[in-house]
Amino acid sequence: MSNLTIVGTQWGDEGKGKIVDLLASSADAVVRFQGGHNAGHTLVIDSKTFKLSLLPSGIVRQKLSIIGNGVVVDPIHLENEIREITNQGIDVNSSNFVISSDCFLILPIHKYIDSLRENQKKGSKKIGTTGRGIGPAYEDKVSRRGLRFCDFKNPKELEEKFISIYNHHNVWIEKFEGKKISYHNDLKSISKCYQNLSRYIDNTWLLLKKLNDNKRKILFEGAQGFYLDLDHGTYPYVTSSNTVAANASIGSGANPKYLKKILGITKAYTTRVGNGPFPTEENNDVGEKLGKIGKEFGTVTGRKRRCGWLDILMLKKAITVSGINGLVLTKLDVLDTFKDIKICTSYNINNQIVEDFPNDMSNLKNITPIYETLSGWEETTKGVTKFVDLPLNAQNFIRKIEILVECKVDIISTGPERDECIIINGMFN
Ligand code: GDP
Ligand code: IMO
Ligand code: MG
């Protein structure tokens, strides 16, 4: 198995960072291919916590870490993140970190618009974005006025591009705010960032080709989760990129034939941060308990995550559409004290039994999840490293999921620390 793609199967925060860090030990390169610093990936190594948003999680092991063309980069944030991780003793240099010159930039005006728009929406109309300018930056990319790192090579055209972006958004900003945003200071500060970051900027599709030709092992690191995907998620309560595994190719320039093993990361329950449908949400004591034990607070915004039971319909669609051929079940230990554990196997929608995740989820009312209830194990699984050492009911829970979704569980995570996991299939090994 030469290459590996890791994607979330729910609404993000499944524990992708921990698993990428774990498997990066056997990889030669780790590649981010979509999203931006809306991601928050937490790694815990010997009680030391690393929080990454934009840097690939492989950087902590000093592996070649690549930001592919599909990522939107806030250069101010990137500089800060490099500084912070360097202060934690991780060396980031031009030999272990490369950014695609084709990456689109998140400018200060994008962040401004993101917050402005959210503030104007009322109640459940709010998406609950991370406020980091992700959506507006991708919009500029799609409408072909976006700014890329390669544009800094031509200062005259660069200024024209800034003017075009700021003029476009100022029509709307002036209407709602009665003022315009000037591009001058932002052009100066972003150009300074570019100077500092230029040593990392290169042609990454070619780098990936060379790595692949030399039989190097590449790990593609997805951000967010399947149901935040722009096309396949719970639109409009989604992010502005494609989070499905196929985007690992588009967002990095890696030939689709490079993508062989695709691992779907799944929490043993479900969480969501921000607004939008969540059929198995437990807006009660059960949800509170899951959130408390699982420490379910967003890495990026600190918001409390909504919590509920595992949803098999969600997993089945994510496995099918992303081409997932192995699962990683994380946070099993969070369920240790539950007497009963529920798994949603179908929905009742207006008295119809539905077994496949519906398309128009955000417009559907009256969804009642139908559960299978399993007996809990009521003993600790924290730090268990062998499947046979798991309580029998925990083994039954995992086997049940495998049968329901028709996909094998390759890794089980039993705690936040790097080595708190059960590796059933060693992937790269
Ligand atoms: P990501 O965005 O998918 O990388 O996930 P986050 O890092 O945002 O959220 C996952 C959280 O769960 C982090 O705080 C991890 O340290 C923690 N975590 C990961 N795996 C486990 C596990 O198996 N058990 C427990 N208790 N915590 C875990
Ligand atoms: P990781 O990689 C969880 C959510 C936001 C919001 C929606 C749109 O840590 O799993 P955006 O700022 O992207 O326009 O917000 O997407 N969201 C995430 N939720 N984990 C993430 O990333 C997320 N990235 C974005 O909360 O609901
Ligand atoms: Mg996260």
PDB file of C-alpha atoms and ligand atoms in Angstrom, residues 12-16 38-42 298-300 305, ligand 3:
ATOM      1  CA  GLY A  12     -15.657  17.139  11.147  1.00  0.00           C
ATOM      2  CA  ASP A  13     -13.646  16.777  14.370  1.00  0.00           C
ATOM      3  CA  GLU A  14     -13.652  12.985  14.096  1.00  0.00           C
ATOM      4  CA  GLY A  15     -10.039  12.810  15.299  1.00  0.00           C
ATOM      5  CA  LYS A  16      -8.389  13.003  11.854  1.00  0.00           C
ATOM      6  CA  ASN A  38     -11.323  26.533   9.519  1.00  0.00           C
ATOM      7  CA  ALA A  39      -9.853  23.104  10.368  1.00  0.00           C
ATOM      8  CA  GLY A  40      -8.630  22.419  13.872  1.00  0.00           C
ATOM      9  CA  HIS A  41      -6.614  19.255  14.344  1.00  0.00           C
ATOM     10  CA  THR A  42      -5.442  18.378  17.856  1.00  0.00           C
ATOM     11  CA  GLY A 298     -14.273  23.339  18.915  1.00  0.00           C
ATOM     12  CA  THR A 299     -10.513  23.696  18.470  1.00  0.00           C
ATOM     13  CA  VAL A 300     -10.904  26.761  16.240  1.00  0.00           C
ATOM     14  CA  ARG A 305     -20.156  20.888  19.858  1.00  0.00           C
TER      15      ARG A 305
HETATM   16 MG    MG B   3     -11.269  19.659  14.290  1.00  0.00          MG
END
